[in-house]
CSV table of C-alpha atoms in Angstrom, one decimal:
chain,number,residue,atom,x,y,z
A,1,MET,CA,80.5,12.7,-10.3
A,2,LYS,CA,78.0,15.2,-11.8
A,3,PRO,CA,78.3,18.8,-10.7
A,4,ARG,CA,75.4,20.1,-8.6
A,5,PRO,CA,73.0,22.5,-10.4
A,6,PHE,CA,74.1,25.4,-8.2
A,7,ALA,CA,77.8,24.8,-8.9
A,8,LEU,CA,77.1,24.4,-12.6
A,9,ALA,CA,75.3,27.7,-12.6
A,10,ILE,CA,78.3,29.4,-11.0
A,11,LEU,CA,80.6,27.8,-13.6
A,12,LEU,CA,78.4,29.0,-16.4
A,13,THR,CA,78.3,32.5,-15.0
A,14,LEU,CA,82.0,32.6,-14.6
A,15,ALA,CA,82.4,31.3,-18.1
A,16,THR,CA,80.1,33.9,-19.7
A,17,ARG,CA,80.5,37.0,-17.6
A,18,ALA,CA,82.6,39.6,-19.3
A,19,THR,CA,85.6,41.0,-17.6
A,20,ALA,CA,87.8,44.0,-18.3
A,21,ALA,CA,90.3,41.7,-20.0
A,22,ASP,CA,87.5,40.6,-22.4
A,23,VAL,CA,86.9,44.2,-23.7
A,24,PRO,CA,88.6,44.6,-27.0
A,25,THR,CA,91.6,47.0,-27.2
A,26,ALA,CA,93.4,48.7,-30.0
A,27,ASN,CA,96.5,50.8,-30.6
A,28,VAL,CA,95.8,54.5,-30.5
A,29,GLU,CA,97.7,57.6,-29.7
A,30,GLY,CA,97.4,58.7,-26.1
A,31,GLN,CA,96.8,62.5,-26.5
A,32,PRO,CA,93.5,62.4,-28.4
A,33,LEU,CA,92.3,59.4,-26.4
A,34,GLY,CA,93.1,61.3,-23.2
A,35,ALA,CA,91.1,64.3,-24.4
A,36,ASN,CA,88.1,62.0,-25.1
A,37,VAL,CA,88.4,60.4,-21.7
A,38,GLY,CA,88.5,63.8,-20.1
A,39,ARG,CA,85.2,64.7,-21.7
A,40,VAL,CA,83.7,61.4,-20.5
A,41,ILE,CA,84.8,62.1,-16.9
A,42,GLU,CA,83.2,65.6,-17.1
A,43,ALA,CA,80.0,64.3,-18.8
A,44,LEU,CA,79.5,61.5,-16.2
A,45,GLU,CA,79.8,64.1,-13.4
A,46,LEU,CA,77.3,66.3,-15.2
A,47,LEU,CA,74.9,63.4,-15.4
A,48,GLY,CA,75.2,62.7,-11.7
A,49,THR,CA,77.0,59.4,-12.0
A,50,PRO,CA,80.7,60.2,-11.5
A,51,LEU,CA,83.4,57.6,-11.7
A,52,PRO,CA,85.1,56.7,-8.4
A,53,GLY,CA,87.6,59.4,-7.2
A,54,GLU,CA,90.7,57.2,-7.4
A,55,VAL,CA,89.8,56.1,-10.9
A,56,VAL,CA,89.4,59.7,-12.0
A,57,LYS,CA,92.7,60.6,-10.5
A,58,ASP,CA,94.5,57.7,-12.2
A,59,LEU,CA,92.8,58.5,-15.5
A,60,LYS,CA,93.9,62.1,-15.4
A,61,THR,CA,97.5,61.0,-14.7
A,62,ALA,CA,97.4,58.6,-17.6
A,63,ALA,CA,96.0,61.3,-19.9
A,64,THR,CA,98.8,63.6,-18.8
A,65,ASN,CA,101.4,60.9,-19.6
A,66,ARG,CA,99.6,60.1,-22.9
A,67,ASP,CA,99.4,56.4,-21.9
A,68,ALA,CA,96.7,55.0,-24.1
A,69,LYS,CA,97.1,51.4,-22.9
A,70,LEU,CA,96.6,52.5,-19.2
A,71,LEU,CA,93.7,54.7,-20.1
A,72,GLN,CA,91.9,51.7,-21.6
A,73,SER,CA,92.7,49.4,-18.8
A,74,LEU,CA,91.4,51.9,-16.2
A,75,LEU,CA,88.2,52.7,-18.0
A,76,ASP,CA,87.3,49.3,-19.5
A,77,PRO,CA,86.0,47.8,-16.2
A,78,HIS,CA,83.2,50.5,-16.4
A,79,VAL,CA,82.2,49.6,-19.9
A,80,LEU,CA,78.7,48.1,-20.4
A,81,LEU,CA,78.9,47.6,-24.2
A,82,ALA,CA,81.8,47.5,-26.6
A,83,VAL,CA,81.1,48.4,-30.2
A,84,SER,CA,83.5,47.3,-32.9
A,85,ILE,CA,83.5,48.8,-36.4
A,86,ASN,CA,85.4,46.7,-38.9
A,87,PRO,CA,87.2,48.2,-42.0
A,88,GLU,CA,84.1,47.7,-44.1
A,89,ALA,CA,82.1,49.8,-41.5
A,90,ARG,CA,80.1,46.8,-40.2
A,91,VAL,CA,79.1,46.9,-36.6
A,92,LYS,CA,79.2,44.3,-33.9
A,93,VAL,CA,78.5,44.6,-30.2
A,94,GLU,CA,79.8,42.8,-27.1
A,95,ARG,CA,78.9,42.8,-23.5
A,96,GLY,CA,81.2,44.7,-21.2
A,97,PRO,CA,82.0,44.0,-17.5
A,98,ALA,CA,80.0,46.8,-16.0
A,99,LYS,CA,76.8,45.9,-14.0
A,100,ALA,CA,73.6,46.1,-16.1
A,101,ALA,CA,71.8,48.2,-13.5
A,102,LEU,CA,69.1,50.8,-14.3
A,103,GLN,CA,67.0,53.2,-12.3
A,104,GLN,CA,63.2,53.1,-13.0
A,105,ALA,CA,61.9,56.5,-14.2
A,106,GLY,CA,65.5,57.8,-14.6
A,107,TYR,CA,68.1,58.1,-17.3
A,108,THR,CA,71.0,55.8,-16.5
A,109,PRO,CA,74.3,56.6,-18.2
A,110,ALA,CA,76.1,53.5,-19.7
A,111,LEU,CA,79.7,53.7,-20.9
A,112,VAL,CA,80.2,52.5,-24.5
A,113,LYS,CA,83.7,51.7,-25.9
A,114,VAL,CA,84.0,52.2,-29.6
A,115,LEU,CA,86.8,50.5,-31.6
A,116,ASN,CA,86.7,52.1,-35.0
A,117,ALA,CA,88.9,50.2,-37.5
A,118,ALA,CA,87.2,52.0,-40.4
A,119,GLY,CA,88.0,55.4,-39.1
A,120,VAL,CA,84.5,56.6,-40.0
A,121,THR,CA,82.9,59.7,-38.5
A,122,PRO,CA,79.1,59.4,-38.6
A,123,ALA,CA,76.9,59.6,-35.5
A,124,LEU,CA,76.7,56.3,-33.6
A,125,ASP,CA,73.0,55.4,-33.0
A,126,ILE,CA,71.6,53.1,-30.3
A,127,SER,CA,68.3,51.1,-30.6
A,128,SER,CA,66.4,48.3,-28.9
A,129,PRO,CA,63.2,46.3,-29.8
A,130,GLN,CA,62.1,47.0,-26.2
A,131,ALA,CA,62.4,50.8,-26.8
A,132,GLY,CA,60.3,53.3,-28.6
A,133,ALA,CA,57.1,55.2,-28.0
A,134,ALA,CA,54.3,53.7,-26.0
A,135,TYR,CA,51.8,54.8,-28.7
A,136,HIS,CA,51.6,55.0,-32.5
A,137,GLY,CA,49.3,56.4,-35.1
A,138,THR,CA,50.1,60.0,-34.5
A,139,ALA,CA,49.0,62.4,-37.3
A,140,LEU,CA,52.0,64.1,-39.0
A,141,LEU,CA,50.1,67.4,-39.1
A,142,SER,CA,49.6,67.4,-35.3
A,143,MET,CA,53.4,67.1,-34.7
A,144,GLN,CA,54.3,69.6,-37.4
A,145,ARG,CA,51.9,72.1,-35.8
A,146,GLN,CA,53.4,71.6,-32.4
A,147,GLU,CA,57.0,71.5,-33.7
A,148,GLN,CA,57.6,68.1,-32.0
A,149,LEU,CA,58.6,65.9,-34.9
A,150,GLU,CA,61.0,64.0,-32.7
A,151,LEU,CA,58.0,62.4,-31.0
A,152,LEU,CA,56.8,61.3,-34.4
A,153,ARG,CA,60.2,59.7,-35.2
A,154,VAL,CA,60.3,57.4,-32.2
A,155,GLN,CA,57.0,55.7,-33.2
A,156,ARG,CA,57.0,52.3,-34.9
A,157,ASP,CA,54.5,49.6,-35.4
A,158,GLY,CA,54.6,46.4,-33.3
A,159,ASP,CA,53.7,45.2,-29.9
A,160,LEU,CA,53.3,48.2,-27.6
A,161,GLY,CA,53.2,46.1,-24.5
A,162,SER,CA,56.8,44.8,-24.9
A,163,ARG,CA,58.3,48.3,-24.8
A,164,PHE,CA,59.6,49.5,-21.5
A,165,LEU,CA,62.8,51.3,-22.5
A,166,SER,CA,63.9,54.6,-24.0
A,167,VAL,CA,67.5,54.6,-25.4
A,168,GLU,CA,69.6,57.5,-26.8
A,169,MET,CA,73.2,58.5,-27.2
A,170,PHE,CA,74.3,61.4,-25.0
A,171,ARG,CA,75.5,64.0,-27.5
A,172,ASP,CA,75.3,67.2,-25.5
A,173,PRO,CA,78.6,69.0,-24.5
A,174,PRO,CA,81.1,68.1,-23.4
A,175,MET,CA,80.5,65.0,-25.6
A,176,THR,CA,80.3,65.2,-29.4
A,177,GLY,CA,77.5,64.5,-31.8
A,178,SER,CA,79.5,62.1,-34.0
A,179,LEU,CA,82.4,59.7,-33.9
A,180,SER,CA,85.9,61.3,-34.2
A,181,GLY,CA,87.4,58.7,-36.4
A,182,LEU,CA,89.9,57.8,-33.7
A,183,GLU,CA,90.8,54.1,-33.4
A,184,VAL,CA,89.4,54.0,-29.9
A,185,GLU,CA,87.1,56.3,-28.1
A,186,TYR,CA,84.4,56.2,-25.4
A,187,ALA,CA,80.8,57.3,-25.7
A,188,ILE,CA,77.8,57.5,-23.3
A,189,ALA,CA,74.4,55.9,-23.8
A,190,LEU,CA,71.4,56.9,-21.8
A,191,ILE,CA,68.9,54.1,-20.9
A,192,TYR,CA,65.5,54.8,-19.4
A,193,SER,CA,63.0,52.2,-18.0
A,194,ASN,CA,59.5,52.8,-16.9
A,195,GLU,CA,59.4,49.3,-15.3
A,196,SER,CA,61.3,47.9,-12.3
A,197,GLY,CA,62.7,44.4,-11.5
A,198,ARG,CA,64.7,42.1,-13.7
A,199,ARG,CA,64.1,42.7,-17.4
A,200,GLU,CA,65.9,41.5,-20.5
A,201,ALA,CA,66.4,43.8,-23.4
A,202,THR,CA,68.4,43.7,-26.7
A,203,ILE,CA,70.6,46.6,-27.3
A,204,GLY,CA,72.0,47.4,-30.8
A,205,PHE,CA,74.1,50.0,-32.5
A,206,ASP,CA,74.4,51.2,-36.0
A,207,LEU,CA,75.9,53.8,-38.3
A,208,GLY,CA,72.9,53.8,-40.6
A,209,GLN,CA,71.3,51.0,-42.6
A,210,GLN,CA,72.9,47.9,-43.9
A,211,ASN,CA,76.0,47.9,-41.7
A,212,GLN,CA,75.3,45.1,-39.2
A,213,ASP,CA,78.1,42.5,-39.0
A,214,LEU,CA,77.3,39.0,-40.3
A,215,GLY,CA,75.2,36.9,-37.9
A,216,PHE,CA,73.3,40.0,-36.7
A,217,ARG,CA,76.1,40.8,-34.2
A,218,GLY,CA,75.2,44.5,-34.2
A,219,GLU,CA,73.1,43.8,-31.1
A,220,THR,CA,73.4,41.8,-27.8
A,221,PRO,CA,71.0,40.8,-25.1
A,222,LEU,CA,71.3,42.2,-21.6
A,223,LEU,CA,69.6,41.3,-18.3
A,224,PHE,CA,69.0,44.5,-16.4
A,225,ASP,CA,68.4,44.9,-12.7
A,226,ILE,CA,66.1,47.9,-12.4
A,227,ARG,CA,65.8,49.7,-9.1
A,228,PRO,CA,62.3,51.0,-8.3
A,229,ALA,CA,61.5,54.7,-8.5
A,230,GLN,CA,60.2,56.6,-5.5
A,231,PRO,CA,56.5,57.7,-5.2
A,232,VAL,CA,56.4,61.5,-4.6
A,233,SER,CA,53.2,62.6,-2.8
A,234,LEU,CA,51.7,65.8,-4.0
A,235,ARG,CA,49.8,68.3,-1.8
A,236,ILE,CA,48.2,70.9,-4.1
A,237,LEU,CA,46.2,73.7,-2.7
A,238,ASP,CA,44.5,76.6,-4.6
A,239,HIS,CA,45.0,80.2,-3.8
A,240,ASP,CA,42.1,80.0,-1.3
A,241,GLY,CA,43.6,76.9,0.5
A,242,GLN,CA,41.2,74.4,-1.1
A,243,PRO,CA,42.5,71.2,-2.7
A,244,THR,CA,42.8,71.4,-6.5
A,245,THR,CA,44.5,70.2,-9.6
A,246,ALA,CA,47.8,71.7,-10.9
A,247,ARG,CA,49.7,71.8,-14.1
A,248,LEU,CA,53.3,70.5,-13.4
A,249,THR,CA,56.4,70.4,-15.5
A,250,ILE,CA,59.3,68.4,-14.0
A,251,ARG,CA,62.8,68.5,-15.4
A,252,ASP,CA,66.0,66.9,-14.1
A,253,ALA,CA,69.5,68.5,-13.8
A,254,ALA,CA,70.1,67.8,-17.5
A,255,GLY,CA,66.9,69.6,-18.5
A,256,ARG,CA,65.1,66.4,-19.5
A,257,VAL,CA,61.3,66.2,-18.9
A,258,HIS,CA,60.0,63.6,-16.5
A,259,PRO,CA,58.2,61.3,-17.2
A,260,PRO,CA,59.6,61.3,-20.8
A,261,GLN,CA,57.0,62.3,-23.2
A,262,ALA,CA,57.5,59.3,-25.5
A,263,ARG,CA,56.8,56.9,-22.6
A,264,ARG,CA,53.5,58.5,-21.6
A,265,LEU,CA,50.0,57.2,-21.8
A,266,ALA,CA,46.7,58.8,-20.7
A,267,PRO,CA,46.1,60.5,-18.4
A,268,ASP,CA,49.6,61.9,-19.1
A,269,PHE,CA,49.8,62.9,-22.8
A,270,PHE,CA,53.0,62.5,-24.9
A,271,PHE,CA,52.4,65.7,-26.9
A,272,GLN,CA,52.8,68.1,-24.0
A,273,PRO,CA,55.8,68.4,-21.6
A,274,HIS,CA,53.6,69.1,-18.5
A,275,LEU,CA,51.2,66.8,-16.7
A,276,TYR,CA,48.2,67.3,-14.4
A,277,ARG,CA,47.9,66.0,-10.9
A,278,ASN,CA,45.1,66.3,-8.3
A,279,ASP,CA,45.8,67.0,-4.6
A,280,GLY,CA,46.8,63.7,-2.9
A,281,GLU,CA,48.1,62.0,-6.1
A,282,ILE,CA,51.7,60.8,-6.8
A,283,VAL,CA,54.3,60.9,-9.5
A,284,LEU,CA,57.1,58.3,-9.8
A,285,LEU,CA,60.6,59.8,-9.9
A,286,PRO,CA,64.1,58.6,-9.2
A,287,PRO,CA,66.0,60.1,-6.3
A,288,GLY,CA,67.6,63.4,-7.3
A,289,ARG,CA,67.0,67.2,-7.7
A,290,TYR,CA,64.4,68.6,-10.0
A,291,ALA,CA,63.3,72.0,-11.4
A,292,VAL,CA,59.5,72.1,-11.1
A,293,GLU,CA,57.1,74.6,-12.6
A,294,SER,CA,53.5,74.7,-11.2
A,295,SER,CA,50.5,76.7,-12.4
A,296,ARG,CA,46.8,76.4,-13.2
A,297,GLY,CA,46.1,78.2,-16.4
A,298,PRO,CA,46.4,81.8,-17.7
A,299,GLU,CA,45.0,83.4,-14.5
A,300,TYR,CA,47.7,81.9,-12.4
A,301,ARG,CA,51.4,82.8,-11.9
A,302,VAL,CA,54.0,80.2,-13.0
A,303,GLN,CA,56.0,79.3,-9.9
A,304,ARG,CA,59.4,77.8,-10.3
A,305,ARG,CA,61.1,75.8,-7.5
A,306,THR,CA,64.0,73.3,-7.0
A,307,LEU,CA,62.8,70.2,-5.2
A,308,ASP,CA,64.5,67.0,-4.1
A,309,VAL,CA,63.4,63.3,-4.1
A,310,ASN,CA,64.9,61.2,-1.3
A,311,GLU,CA,65.6,57.5,-1.3
A,312,ARG,CA,63.5,56.7,1.7
A,313,GLY,CA,60.2,56.8,-0.2
A,314,ASP,CA,58.5,59.5,1.9
A,315,THR,CA,59.0,62.6,-0.3
A,316,VAL,CA,56.2,65.1,-0.2
A,317,TRP,CA,56.0,68.1,-2.4
A,318,ASP,CA,53.7,71.0,-1.3
A,319,PHE,CA,52.3,73.5,-3.8
A,320,ARG,CA,50.2,76.6,-3.0
A,321,LEU,CA,49.0,78.1,-6.3
A,322,GLU,CA,48.8,81.8,-6.8
A,323,ARG,CA,46.5,83.9,-8.9
A,324,TRP,CA,47.5,87.1,-10.5
A,325,ILE,CA,43.9,87.9,-11.4
A,326,ASP,CA,40.4,86.5,-10.8
A,327,THR,CA,38.3,87.4,-13.8
A,328,VAL,CA,35.0,86.2,-12.2
A,329,LYS,CA,35.3,89.0,-9.6
A,330,TYR,CA,35.1,91.5,-12.5
A,331,GLY,CA,32.1,89.7,-14.2
A,332,PHE,CA,34.1,88.0,-16.9
A,333,TYR,CA,33.5,84.3,-17.7
A,334,SER,CA,35.3,82.2,-20.2
A,335,GLY,CA,33.2,81.2,-23.3
A,336,ASP,CA,35.8,78.9,-24.7
A,337,HIS,CA,34.3,75.5,-25.6
A,338,HIS,CA,37.3,74.4,-27.6
A,339,ILE,CA,38.1,71.0,-26.1
A,340,HIS,CA,39.5,68.2,-28.3
A,341,ALA,CA,37.7,65.4,-26.5
A,342,ALA,CA,38.7,62.9,-29.2
A,343,GLY,CA,42.4,63.5,-28.8
A,344,CYS,CA,42.7,65.8,-31.9
A,345,ALA,CA,44.3,62.9,-34.0
A,346,HIS,CA,47.4,62.9,-31.7
A,347,TYR,CA,47.4,59.2,-31.6
A,348,THR,CA,45.1,56.3,-32.5
A,349,LYS,CA,46.7,53.4,-30.5
A,350,PRO,CA,46.7,52.0,-27.8
A,351,THR,CA,43.4,53.9,-27.5
A,352,GLU,CA,41.2,55.8,-30.0
A,353,GLY,CA,41.2,59.4,-28.8
A,354,VAL,CA,41.1,60.4,-25.2
A,355,SER,CA,38.5,59.5,-22.5
A,356,PRO,CA,36.3,62.2,-20.9
A,357,GLY,CA,37.9,61.6,-17.5
A,358,ASP,CA,41.3,62.3,-18.9
A,359,MET,CA,40.1,65.5,-20.6
A,360,PHE,CA,38.3,66.7,-17.4
A,361,ARG,CA,41.6,66.4,-15.6
A,362,GLN,CA,43.1,68.8,-18.2
A,363,VAL,CA,40.1,71.2,-17.8
A,364,LYS,CA,40.5,71.3,-14.0
A,365,GLY,CA,44.3,71.9,-14.4
A,366,GLU,CA,43.8,74.9,-16.7
């Protein structure tokens, strides 16, 4: 009797789905591993995705007892990816048991277990063919002048339409910028998606060039479930109560700009941290708390507020802009005609320069 297709699918899922028991383990001293796990606990709390309270309690007890085996068994169910570095410093990656779930328009922390048989101490880097800038062709001089060379480094040739991710390792305190050389340690990756729904992506790790394990096992495919972001409605009034355009800079609790600059296309430009929105427009954001700056050029005060985005989808942010001076009242008019209507060589693809409509939004916002 042949199994039904649905039953066969379940059997295949059970056969291929990673469990905590599938995550590789290694012998390691409990004291340094406990210190590493303590930093992971603190970092996940800082990033707004804390581990369950009971798990944290048990991890802290295991760390106090220097029980390396228990530390691994408690944390491994939360591992999304396991990275193994063999004695020749070649890297391979395996799927962990944690759910591959992301939040559109937000940075989702992913726990990474690193088994370091080589005892090496470089920075562990993450990459994906589906990640990278949504543009390319930027002039080196433009980024040097603006001191934003990191936006130049994330560019690469290829199909821009296939890119929906941004990936990076979380290296800010309390985490460290490089591997410790310990046989086992845990790291945190941050994965951002500008799309929602079910999306497959390949995630890879490396310690530099020429170190992938044979068979290209330095990467593995993941099918992500990506929860949609929330539309935030913007009500923007000028100092006189009339609808207008504002310059907005939006940062999350970790200080990261939203939307990420490398994922922006016109009318939002990658080479500036702020964006421009007209009264009645929206911005897509994940639920959470944000530090928001609003202004409208040098004649306006920069107002700073802390604003929340709820999960109900009905968030409204109200802005009432304030002038500190109105030069027209004193007979002064700007004579500045310096508008880079062709994009100032900031990028050449996916479009050549910047459209007049996009530039007029900038003019109104300044």
